[in-house]
GROMACS .gro file of C-alpha atoms in nm:
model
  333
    1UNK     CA    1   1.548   2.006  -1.346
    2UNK     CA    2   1.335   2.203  -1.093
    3UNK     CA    3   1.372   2.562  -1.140
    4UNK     CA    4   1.507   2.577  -0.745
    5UNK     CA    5   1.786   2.305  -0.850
    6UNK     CA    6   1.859   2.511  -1.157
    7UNK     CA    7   1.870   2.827  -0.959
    8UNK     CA    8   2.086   2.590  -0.749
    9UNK     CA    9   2.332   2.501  -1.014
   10UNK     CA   10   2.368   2.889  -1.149
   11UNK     CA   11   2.448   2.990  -0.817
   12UNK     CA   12   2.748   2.743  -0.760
   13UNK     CA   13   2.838   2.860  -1.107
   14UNK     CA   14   2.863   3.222  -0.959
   15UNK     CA   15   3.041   3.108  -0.683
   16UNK     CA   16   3.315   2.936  -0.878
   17UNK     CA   17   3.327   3.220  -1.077
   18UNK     CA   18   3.362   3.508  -0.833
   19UNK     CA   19   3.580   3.251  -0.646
   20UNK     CA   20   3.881   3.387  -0.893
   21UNK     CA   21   3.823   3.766  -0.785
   22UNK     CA   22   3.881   3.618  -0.456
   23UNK     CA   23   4.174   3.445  -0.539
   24UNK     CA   24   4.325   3.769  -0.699
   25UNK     CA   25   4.260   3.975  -0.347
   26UNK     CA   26   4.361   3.678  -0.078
   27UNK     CA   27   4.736   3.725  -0.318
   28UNK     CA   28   4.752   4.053  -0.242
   29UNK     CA   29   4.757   3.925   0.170
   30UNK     CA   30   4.937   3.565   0.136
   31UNK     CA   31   5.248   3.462  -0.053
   32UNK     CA   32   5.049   3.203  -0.320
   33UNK     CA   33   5.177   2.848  -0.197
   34UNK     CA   34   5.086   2.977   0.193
   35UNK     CA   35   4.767   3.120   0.067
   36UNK     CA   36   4.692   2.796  -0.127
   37UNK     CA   37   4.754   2.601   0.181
   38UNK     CA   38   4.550   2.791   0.407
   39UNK     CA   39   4.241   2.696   0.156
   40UNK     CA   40   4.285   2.356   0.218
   41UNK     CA   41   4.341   2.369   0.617
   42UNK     CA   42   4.077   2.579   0.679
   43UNK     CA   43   3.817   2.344   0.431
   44UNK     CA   44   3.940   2.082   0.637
   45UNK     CA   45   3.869   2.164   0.960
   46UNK     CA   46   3.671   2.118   1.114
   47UNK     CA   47   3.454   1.941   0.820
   48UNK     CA   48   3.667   1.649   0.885
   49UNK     CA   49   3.534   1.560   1.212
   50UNK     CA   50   3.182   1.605   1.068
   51UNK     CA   51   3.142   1.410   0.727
   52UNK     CA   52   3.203   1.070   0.831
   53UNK     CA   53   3.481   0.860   0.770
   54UNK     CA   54   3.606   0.851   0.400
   55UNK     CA   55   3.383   0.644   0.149
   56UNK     CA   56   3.677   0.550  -0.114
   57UNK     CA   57   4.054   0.377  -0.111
   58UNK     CA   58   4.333   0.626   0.090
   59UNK     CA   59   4.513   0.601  -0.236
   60UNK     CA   60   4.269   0.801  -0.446
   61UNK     CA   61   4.246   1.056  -0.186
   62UNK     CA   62   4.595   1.130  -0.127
   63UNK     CA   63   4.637   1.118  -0.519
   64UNK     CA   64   4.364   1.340  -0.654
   65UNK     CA   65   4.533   1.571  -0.319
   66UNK     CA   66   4.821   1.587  -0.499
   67UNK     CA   67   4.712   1.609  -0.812
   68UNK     CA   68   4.413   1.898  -0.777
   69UNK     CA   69   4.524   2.073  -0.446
   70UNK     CA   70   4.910   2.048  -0.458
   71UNK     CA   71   4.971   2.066  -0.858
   72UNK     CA   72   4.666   2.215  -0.984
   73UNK     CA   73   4.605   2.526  -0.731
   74UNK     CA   74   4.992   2.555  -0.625
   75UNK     CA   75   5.012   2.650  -1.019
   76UNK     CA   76   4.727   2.833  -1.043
   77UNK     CA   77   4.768   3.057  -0.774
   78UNK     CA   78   5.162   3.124  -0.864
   79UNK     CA   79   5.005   3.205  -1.197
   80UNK     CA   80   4.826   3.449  -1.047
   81UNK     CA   81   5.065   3.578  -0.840
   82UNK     CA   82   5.297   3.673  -1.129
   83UNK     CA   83   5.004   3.837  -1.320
   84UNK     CA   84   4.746   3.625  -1.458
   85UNK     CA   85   4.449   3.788  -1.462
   86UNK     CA   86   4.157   3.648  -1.284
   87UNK     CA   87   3.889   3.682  -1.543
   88UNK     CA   88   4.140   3.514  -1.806
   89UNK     CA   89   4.233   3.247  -1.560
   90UNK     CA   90   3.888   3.142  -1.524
   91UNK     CA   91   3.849   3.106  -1.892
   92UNK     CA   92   4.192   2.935  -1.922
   93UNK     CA   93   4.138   2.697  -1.706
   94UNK     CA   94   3.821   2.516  -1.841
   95UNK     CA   95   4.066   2.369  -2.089
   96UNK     CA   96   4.064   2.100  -1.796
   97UNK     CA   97   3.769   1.945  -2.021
   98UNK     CA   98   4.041   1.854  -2.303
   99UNK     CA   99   4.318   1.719  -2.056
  100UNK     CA  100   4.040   1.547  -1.884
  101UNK     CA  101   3.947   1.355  -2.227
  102UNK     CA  102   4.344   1.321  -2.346
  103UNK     CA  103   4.407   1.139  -2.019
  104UNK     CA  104   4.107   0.944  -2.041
  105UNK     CA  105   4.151   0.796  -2.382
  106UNK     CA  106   4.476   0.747  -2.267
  107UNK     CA  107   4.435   0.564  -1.881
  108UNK     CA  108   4.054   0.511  -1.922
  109UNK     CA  109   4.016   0.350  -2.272
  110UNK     CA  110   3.741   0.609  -2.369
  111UNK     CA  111   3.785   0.642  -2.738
  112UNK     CA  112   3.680   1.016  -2.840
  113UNK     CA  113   3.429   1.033  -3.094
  114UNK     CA  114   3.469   1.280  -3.376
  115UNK     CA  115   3.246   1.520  -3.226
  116UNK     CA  116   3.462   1.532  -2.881
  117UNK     CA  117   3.742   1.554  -3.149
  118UNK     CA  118   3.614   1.867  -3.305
  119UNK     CA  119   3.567   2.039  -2.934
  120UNK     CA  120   3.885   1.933  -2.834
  121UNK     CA  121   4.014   2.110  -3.164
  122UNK     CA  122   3.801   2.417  -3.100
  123UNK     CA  123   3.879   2.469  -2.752
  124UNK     CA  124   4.233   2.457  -2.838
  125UNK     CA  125   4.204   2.707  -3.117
  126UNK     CA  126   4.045   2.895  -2.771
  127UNK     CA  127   4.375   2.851  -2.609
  128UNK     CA  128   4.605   2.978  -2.868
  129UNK     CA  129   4.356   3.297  -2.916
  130UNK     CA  130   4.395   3.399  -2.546
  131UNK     CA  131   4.787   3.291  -2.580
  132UNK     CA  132   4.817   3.546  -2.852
  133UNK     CA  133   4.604   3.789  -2.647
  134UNK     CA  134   4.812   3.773  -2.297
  135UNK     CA  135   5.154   3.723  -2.496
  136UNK     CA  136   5.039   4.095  -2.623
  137UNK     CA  137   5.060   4.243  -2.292
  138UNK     CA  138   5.084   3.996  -2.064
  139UNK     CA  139   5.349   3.731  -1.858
  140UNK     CA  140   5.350   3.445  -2.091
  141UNK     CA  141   5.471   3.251  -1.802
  142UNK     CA  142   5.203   3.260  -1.567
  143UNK     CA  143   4.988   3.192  -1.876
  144UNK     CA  144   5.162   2.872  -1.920
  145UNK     CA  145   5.164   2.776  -1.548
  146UNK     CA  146   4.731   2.838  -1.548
  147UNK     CA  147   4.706   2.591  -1.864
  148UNK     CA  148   4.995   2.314  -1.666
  149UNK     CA  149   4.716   2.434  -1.403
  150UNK     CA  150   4.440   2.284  -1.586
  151UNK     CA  151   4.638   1.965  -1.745
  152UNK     CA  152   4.672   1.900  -1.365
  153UNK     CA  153   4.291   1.935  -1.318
  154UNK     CA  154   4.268   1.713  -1.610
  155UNK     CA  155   4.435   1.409  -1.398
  156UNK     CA  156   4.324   1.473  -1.095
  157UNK     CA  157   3.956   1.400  -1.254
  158UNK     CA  158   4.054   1.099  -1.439
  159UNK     CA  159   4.152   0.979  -1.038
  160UNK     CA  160   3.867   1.094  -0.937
  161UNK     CA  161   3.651   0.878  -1.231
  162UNK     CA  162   3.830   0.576  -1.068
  163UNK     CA  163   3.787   0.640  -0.726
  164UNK     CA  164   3.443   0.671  -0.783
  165UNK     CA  165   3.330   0.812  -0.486
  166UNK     CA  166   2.928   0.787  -0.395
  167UNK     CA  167   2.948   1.086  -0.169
  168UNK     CA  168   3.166   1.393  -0.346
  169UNK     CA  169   3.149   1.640   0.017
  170UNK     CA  170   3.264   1.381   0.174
  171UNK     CA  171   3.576   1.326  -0.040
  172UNK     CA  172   3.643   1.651  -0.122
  173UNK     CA  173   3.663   1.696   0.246
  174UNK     CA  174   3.976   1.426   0.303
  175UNK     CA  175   4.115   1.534  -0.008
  176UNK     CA  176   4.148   1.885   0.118
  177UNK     CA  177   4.397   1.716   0.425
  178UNK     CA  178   4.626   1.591   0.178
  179UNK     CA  179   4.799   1.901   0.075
  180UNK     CA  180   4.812   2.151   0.375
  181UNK     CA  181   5.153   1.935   0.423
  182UNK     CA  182   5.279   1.994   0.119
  183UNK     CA  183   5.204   2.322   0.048
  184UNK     CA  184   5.350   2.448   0.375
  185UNK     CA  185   5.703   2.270   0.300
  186UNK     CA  186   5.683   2.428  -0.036
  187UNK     CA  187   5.605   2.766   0.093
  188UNK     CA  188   5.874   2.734   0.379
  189UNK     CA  189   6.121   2.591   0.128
  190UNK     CA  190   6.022   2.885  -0.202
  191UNK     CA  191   5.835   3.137  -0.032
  192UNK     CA  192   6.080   3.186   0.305
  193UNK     CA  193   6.028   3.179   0.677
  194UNK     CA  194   5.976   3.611   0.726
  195UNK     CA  195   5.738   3.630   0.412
  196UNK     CA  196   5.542   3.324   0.565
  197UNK     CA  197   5.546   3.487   0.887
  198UNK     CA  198   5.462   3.869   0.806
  199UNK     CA  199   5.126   3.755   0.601
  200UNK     CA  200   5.028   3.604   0.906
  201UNK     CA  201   5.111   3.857   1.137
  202UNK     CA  202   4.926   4.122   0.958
  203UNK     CA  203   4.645   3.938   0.877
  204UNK     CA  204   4.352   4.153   0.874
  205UNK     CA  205   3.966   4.109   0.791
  206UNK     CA  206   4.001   4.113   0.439
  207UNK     CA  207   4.276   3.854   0.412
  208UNK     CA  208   4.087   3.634   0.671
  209UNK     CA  209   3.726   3.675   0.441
  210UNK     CA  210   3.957   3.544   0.130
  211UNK     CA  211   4.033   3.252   0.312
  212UNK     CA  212   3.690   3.186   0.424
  213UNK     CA  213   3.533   3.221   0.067
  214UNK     CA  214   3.766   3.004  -0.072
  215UNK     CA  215   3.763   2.704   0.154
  216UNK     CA  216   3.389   2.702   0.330
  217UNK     CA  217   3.207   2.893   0.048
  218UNK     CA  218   3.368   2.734  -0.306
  219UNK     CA  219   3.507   2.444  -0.164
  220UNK     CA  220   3.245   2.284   0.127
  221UNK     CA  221   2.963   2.486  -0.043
  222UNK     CA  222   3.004   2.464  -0.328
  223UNK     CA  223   3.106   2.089  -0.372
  224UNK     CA  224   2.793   2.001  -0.123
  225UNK     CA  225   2.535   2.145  -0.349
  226UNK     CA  226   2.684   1.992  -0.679
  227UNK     CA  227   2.714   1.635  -0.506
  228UNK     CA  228   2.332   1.722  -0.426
  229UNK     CA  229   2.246   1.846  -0.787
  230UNK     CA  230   2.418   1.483  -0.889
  231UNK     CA  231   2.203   1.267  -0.664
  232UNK     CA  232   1.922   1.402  -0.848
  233UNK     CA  233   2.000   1.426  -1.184
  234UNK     CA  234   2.177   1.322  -1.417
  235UNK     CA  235   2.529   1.442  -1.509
  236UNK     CA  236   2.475   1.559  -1.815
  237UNK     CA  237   2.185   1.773  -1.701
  238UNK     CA  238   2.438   1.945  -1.416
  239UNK     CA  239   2.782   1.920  -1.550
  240UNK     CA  240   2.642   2.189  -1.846
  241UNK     CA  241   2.634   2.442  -1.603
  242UNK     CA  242   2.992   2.456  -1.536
  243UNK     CA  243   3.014   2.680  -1.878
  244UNK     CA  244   2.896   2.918  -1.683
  245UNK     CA  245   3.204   2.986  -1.464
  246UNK     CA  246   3.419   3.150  -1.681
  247UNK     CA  247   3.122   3.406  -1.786
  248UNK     CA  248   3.081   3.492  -1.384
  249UNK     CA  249   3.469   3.498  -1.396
  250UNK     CA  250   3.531   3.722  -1.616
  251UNK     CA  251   3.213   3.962  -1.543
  252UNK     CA  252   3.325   4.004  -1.169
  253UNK     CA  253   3.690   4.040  -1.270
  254UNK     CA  254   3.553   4.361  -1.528
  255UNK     CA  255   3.361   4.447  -1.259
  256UNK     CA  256   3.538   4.458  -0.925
  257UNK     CA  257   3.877   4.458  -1.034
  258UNK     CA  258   3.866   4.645  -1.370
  259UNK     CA  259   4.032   4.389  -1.593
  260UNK     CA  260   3.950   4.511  -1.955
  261UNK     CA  261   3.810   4.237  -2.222
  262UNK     CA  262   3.927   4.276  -2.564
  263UNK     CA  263   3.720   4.141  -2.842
  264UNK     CA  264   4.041   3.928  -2.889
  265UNK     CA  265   3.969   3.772  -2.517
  266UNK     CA  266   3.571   3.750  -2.637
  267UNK     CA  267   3.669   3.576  -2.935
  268UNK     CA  268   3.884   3.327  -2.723
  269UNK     CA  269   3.594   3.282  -2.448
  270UNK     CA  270   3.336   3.230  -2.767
  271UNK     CA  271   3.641   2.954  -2.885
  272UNK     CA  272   3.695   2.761  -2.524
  273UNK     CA  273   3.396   2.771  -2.418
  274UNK     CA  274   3.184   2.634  -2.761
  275UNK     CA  275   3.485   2.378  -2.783
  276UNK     CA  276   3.448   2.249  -2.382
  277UNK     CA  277   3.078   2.224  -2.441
  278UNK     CA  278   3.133   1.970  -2.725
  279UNK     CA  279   3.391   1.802  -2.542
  280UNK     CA  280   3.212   1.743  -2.237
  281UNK     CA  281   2.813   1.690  -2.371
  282UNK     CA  282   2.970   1.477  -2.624
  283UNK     CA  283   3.007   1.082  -2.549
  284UNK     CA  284   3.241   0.875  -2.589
  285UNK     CA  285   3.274   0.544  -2.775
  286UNK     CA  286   3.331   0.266  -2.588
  287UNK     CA  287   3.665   0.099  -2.649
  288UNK     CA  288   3.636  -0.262  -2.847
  289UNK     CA  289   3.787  -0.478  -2.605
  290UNK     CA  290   3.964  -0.810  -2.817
  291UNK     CA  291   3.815  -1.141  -2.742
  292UNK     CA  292   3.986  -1.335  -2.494
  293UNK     CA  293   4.168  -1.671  -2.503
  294UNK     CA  294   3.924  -1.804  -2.278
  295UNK     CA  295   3.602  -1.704  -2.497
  296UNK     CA  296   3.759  -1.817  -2.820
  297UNK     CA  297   3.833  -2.182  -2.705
  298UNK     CA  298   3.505  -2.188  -2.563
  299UNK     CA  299   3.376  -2.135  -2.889
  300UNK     CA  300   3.553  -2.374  -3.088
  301UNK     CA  301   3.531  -2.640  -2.828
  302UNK     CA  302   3.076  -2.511  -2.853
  303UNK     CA  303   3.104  -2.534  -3.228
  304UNK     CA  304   3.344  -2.911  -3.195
  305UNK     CA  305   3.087  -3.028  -2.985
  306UNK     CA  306   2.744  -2.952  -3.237
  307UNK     CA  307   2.940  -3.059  -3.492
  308UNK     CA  308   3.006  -3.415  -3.299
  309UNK     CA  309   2.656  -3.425  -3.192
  310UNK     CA  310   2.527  -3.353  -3.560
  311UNK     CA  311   2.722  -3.639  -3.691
  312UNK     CA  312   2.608  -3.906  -3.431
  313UNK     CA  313   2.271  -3.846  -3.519
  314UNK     CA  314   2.328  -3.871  -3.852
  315UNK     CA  315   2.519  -4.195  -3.803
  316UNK     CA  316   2.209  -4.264  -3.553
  317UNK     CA  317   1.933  -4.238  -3.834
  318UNK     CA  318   2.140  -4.406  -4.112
  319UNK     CA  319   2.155  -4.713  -3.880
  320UNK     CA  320   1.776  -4.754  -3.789
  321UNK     CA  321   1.682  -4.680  -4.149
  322UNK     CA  322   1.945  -4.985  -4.228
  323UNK     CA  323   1.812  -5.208  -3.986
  324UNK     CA  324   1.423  -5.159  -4.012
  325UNK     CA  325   1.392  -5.391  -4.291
  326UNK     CA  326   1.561  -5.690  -4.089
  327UNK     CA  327   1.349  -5.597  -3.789
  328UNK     CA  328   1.013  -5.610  -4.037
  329UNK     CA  329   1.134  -5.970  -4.154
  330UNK     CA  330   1.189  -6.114  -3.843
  331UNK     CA  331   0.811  -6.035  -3.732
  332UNK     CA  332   0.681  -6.121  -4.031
  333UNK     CA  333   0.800  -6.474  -3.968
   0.00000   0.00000   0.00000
């Protein structure tokens, strides 16, 4: 890669990183569901009008919208809300790499080799650090609903694998209409009517900038220039630098926020983050599909056929080395 693309890439990284400090301020203005909602609205328009018409099925779109901006933030910013911190929530939720391959081997075929095996395993043994960590002095619940957070990530990328969309701005700018609907109703129906409406009544600079970060900045920005770092290289050459989230995560949340990180939570991050590198860098073995009907009778009827020809010829030569000595007779006379 270039060293501008690079640069590229880390920034993005930063981005989706600080993007979690943002997260934990915007809650502090917007009941979570209304907040989350917001995001998607205000990434929608007016994008929408400006990115073309969308490139894959309606049916991926409005599922990866429920999956990733209904399930996956809806959880991960009630997580919040009830006290996850931001730094940990970053880390938590790159377990998304091992959902991602669980519900791949599972929908996709993709048979994980024994190295994704052994990251899977690691990153796990991440998981269950930072578990023991939070459970110390932290809601175990909104621990939970971050990692339900990140099994929903997990299937709204194994959509998105199918979907296969050639321009990712593009759908990541339909899939952000999916869920403003949603989210709403849910708000209206969990979050009340006067909470709704107070937020934004006294909505003020701050709460407005949250808002702005989080849909133009991480989500139009930041999805532009890594559909732009894809067109130019490879995957595996990009998707690396997504390890590098969490470590802006959890350095902004020390930084502007004052979250403390115990050597516990550096030993998790050390854990997660090793095991999510070999699960994602590693490849995985193509499933052995079984031989069909179709191929099989092919074959016998292939084989049937060389084994008739083989044996007319053979008949064929017995006959003209029978009959050449009548032939040689007859012109001899």
């Amino acid at each position: 890669m270039r060293p501008l693309h690079i640069a590229l890439a880390a920034l993005v990284a930063a981005v989706w990183g600080v993007n979690f400090v943002v997260i934990e301020v915007g809650l502090d203005h917007f009941p979570p569901l209304l907040f989350s909602a917001l995001r998607f609205l205000v990434a929608a328009l007016p994008a929408v009008f400006l990115v073309g018409r969308p490139t894959v099925a309606w049916k991926w779109i409005i599922g990866v919208g429920l999956a990733l901006g209904v399930a996956k933030f809806g959880l991960l910013f009630i997580g919040m809300d009830q006290g996850m911190p931001a730094g940990l929530s970053s880390l938590v939720l790159q377990v998304q790499a091992v959902f991602t391959a669980l519900f791949a081997a599972l929908a996709l075929s993709e048979r994980p080799g024994r190295t994704r095996v052994l990251g899977m395993g690691v990153a796990l043994a991440g998981i269950g650090v930072a578990a023991v960590d939070e459970g110390a002095g932290g809601p175990v619940l909104a621990f939970v609903l971050v990692v339900l957070a990140a099994a929903c990530w997990g299937v709204s990328n194994v959509i998105t694998r199918k979907a296969a969309p050639r321009d990712s701005l593009n759908f990541m700018v339909w899939v952000s209409t999916v869920p403003v609907l949603p989210l709403l109703g849910l708000s209206l129906l969990f979050e009340g009517w006067d909470r709704d409406t107070e937020a934004l009544a006294s909505l003020d600079w701050t709460g407005a900038g949250t808002v702005v970060y989080v849909a133009w900045i991480s989500t139009v920005f930041g999805f532009a220039a890594w559909g732009f770092l894809l067109r130019h290289h490879p995957a595996s050459s990009v998707a690396p630098f997504t390890l590098l989230v969490p470590v802006f995560g959890m350095s902004s949340a020390a930084l502007f926020l004052g979250e403390p990180v115990s050597p516990l939570r550096w030993c998790a991050a050390a854990l997660l983050v090793g095991g999510v590198a070999l699960t994602s860098l590693a490849r995985p073995r193509p499933a052995v599909a079984p031989p069909l009907p179709e191929a099989e009778e092919a074959e016998e009827a292939e084989g049937a056929k060389g084994a008739k020809g083989a044996k007319e010829a053979e008949q064929v030569q017995e006959a003209q080395e029978a009959g050449e000595p009548g032939e040689a007779r007859q012109a001899r006379v």
